[in-house]
Amino acid sequence: MLTARDIMTENVTTIRPTATVQQAIETLLSERISGLPVLDERDRLVGIVTEFALLAVAYDDSVMRDTVAQHMTTDLLTVEASDPIRKVADLCLVHRVRRVPVMDRGRLAGLISRGDVLRAVFHSREPALAT
């Protein structure tokens, strides 16, 4: 059985809640990613800021100095590293999220995208498709 740890991306780019919206946008664009986990000064996951949320405010120049904390999602759906990928898939489908943080002993261990789940499910079925 594949687990979240098996398919997660480690060494995730993160941002602090005190960073500016402008810094968040610059990071998203330079890293070519669509979301950033937000970690507090004690490296605890406190939110996620997404390109979708920032696109909604990017037209307003006065918002560029706002903090990430003002625009991040704090209602987080997470999985444990040992959880089966089916749980991740269910979260993506039911809650329509694009990424799910993976936790290990209360700390961010990685991130799983919908594409990661689809890839894992597809590749795990390949032998069945060949018969």
Coordinates of C-alpha atoms in Angstrom, one line a residue:
M1 CA 0.0 0.0 0.0
L2 CA 1.4 3.4 -1.0
T3 CA 1.4 6.0 1.7
A4 CA 1.6 9.8 1.6
R5 CA 5.3 9.6 2.4
D6 CA 5.9 7.5 -0.7
I7 CA 4.6 10.2 -3.1
M8 CA 5.1 13.5 -1.3
T9 CA 7.5 16.2 -2.4
E10 CA 10.0 16.9 0.3
N11 CA 12.0 20.1 0.7
V12 CA 8.9 22.2 0.1
T13 CA 9.3 26.0 -0.5
T14 CA 7.5 27.7 2.4
I15 CA 6.9 31.3 3.5
R16 CA 6.4 33.1 6.8
P17 CA 3.1 34.8 7.7
T18 CA 4.9 38.1 8.1
A19 CA 6.1 38.1 4.5
T20 CA 4.4 40.5 2.1
V21 CA 1.9 39.6 -0.6
Q22 CA 4.5 40.9 -3.1
Q23 CA 7.1 38.5 -1.7
A24 CA 4.7 35.6 -1.9
I25 CA 3.8 36.3 -5.6
E26 CA 7.5 36.6 -6.4
T27 CA 8.2 33.3 -4.8
L28 CA 5.3 31.5 -6.5
L29 CA 6.4 32.9 -9.9
S30 CA 10.1 32.2 -9.5
E31 CA 9.6 28.7 -8.1
R32 CA 6.8 27.9 -10.7
I33 CA 4.5 26.6 -8.0
S34 CA 0.9 27.4 -7.2
G35 CA 0.8 27.3 -3.4
L36 CA 3.0 28.0 -0.4
P37 CA 2.7 26.4 3.0
V38 CA 3.0 29.1 5.6
L39 CA 5.2 28.3 8.6
D40 CA 5.4 30.4 11.8
E41 CA 8.6 31.3 13.6
R42 CA 8.6 27.9 15.3
D43 CA 8.2 26.1 11.9
R44 CA 4.6 25.1 12.6
L45 CA 2.2 25.0 9.7
V46 CA -0.3 27.8 10.1
G47 CA -1.7 28.2 6.7
I48 CA -1.4 28.0 2.9
V49 CA -1.3 30.9 0.5
T50 CA -2.2 30.1 -3.1
E51 CA -1.9 31.7 -6.5
F52 CA -5.7 31.7 -6.7
A53 CA -6.0 33.8 -3.5
L54 CA -3.3 36.2 -4.6
L55 CA -4.7 36.6 -8.1
A56 CA -7.9 37.8 -6.6
V57 CA -6.0 40.7 -4.9
A58 CA -3.0 41.3 -7.3
Y59 CA -4.9 44.0 -9.2
D60 CA -4.8 46.3 -6.1
D61 CA -1.3 47.8 -5.6
S62 CA -2.1 48.7 -2.0
V63 CA -2.4 45.0 -1.2
M64 CA 1.2 44.2 -2.2
R65 CA 2.3 45.4 1.3
D66 CA -0.3 43.3 3.1
T67 CA 1.1 40.3 5.0
V68 CA 0.7 36.7 3.8
A69 CA -1.2 36.2 7.1
Q70 CA -4.0 38.5 5.8
H71 CA -4.6 36.3 2.7
M72 CA -3.7 32.8 3.6
T73 CA -6.1 29.9 4.2
T74 CA -6.0 28.7 7.8
D75 CA -8.6 26.0 7.5
L76 CA -6.1 23.3 6.6
L77 CA -6.7 19.8 5.4
T78 CA -3.6 17.7 6.1
V79 CA -2.6 14.0 6.1
E80 CA -0.1 12.1 8.1
A81 CA 2.9 10.7 6.3
S82 CA 1.7 7.1 7.1
D83 CA -1.8 7.7 5.6
P84 CA -2.7 5.8 2.5
I85 CA -2.8 7.8 -0.8
R86 CA -6.5 7.0 -1.0
K87 CA -7.1 9.4 1.9
V88 CA -5.2 12.1 0.0
A89 CA -7.2 11.4 -3.2
D90 CA -10.5 11.6 -1.2
L91 CA -9.5 15.0 0.2
C92 CA -8.6 16.3 -3.3
L93 CA -11.9 15.1 -4.6
V94 CA -14.3 15.9 -1.8
H95 CA -12.8 19.3 -0.9
R96 CA -11.5 20.2 -4.3
V97 CA -8.0 21.1 -3.0
R98 CA -5.0 21.1 -5.3
R99 CA -2.4 20.3 -2.7
V100 CA -2.3 18.5 0.7
P101 CA 0.3 19.1 3.3
V102 CA 1.9 16.0 4.8
M103 CA 2.6 16.0 8.5
D104 CA 5.0 13.9 10.5
R105 CA 5.0 14.3 14.3
G106 CA 3.3 17.7 14.1
R107 CA 5.7 19.1 11.5
L108 CA 5.4 19.7 7.8
A109 CA 7.2 16.8 6.1
G110 CA 6.1 17.4 2.5
L111 CA 3.4 18.3 0.1
I112 CA 1.3 16.2 -2.3
S113 CA -0.4 17.7 -5.4
R114 CA -3.4 16.2 -7.2
G115 CA -1.0 15.4 -10.0
D116 CA 1.2 13.4 -7.6
V117 CA -1.9 11.3 -6.6
L118 CA -3.0 10.8 -10.1
R119 CA 0.5 9.7 -11.2
A120 CA 0.8 7.2 -8.3
V121 CA -2.6 5.7 -8.9
F122 CA -2.0 5.4 -12.6
H123 CA 1.4 3.8 -12.2
S124 CA 0.2 1.4 -9.6
R125 CA -2.4 0.1 -12.1
E126 CA -0.1 -0.2 -15.1
P127 CA 0.4 -4.0 -14.8
A128 CA -3.3 -4.5 -14.7
L129 CA -3.7 -2.5 -17.8
A130 CA -1.2 -4.6 -19.7
T131 CA -3.2 -7.8 -19.3

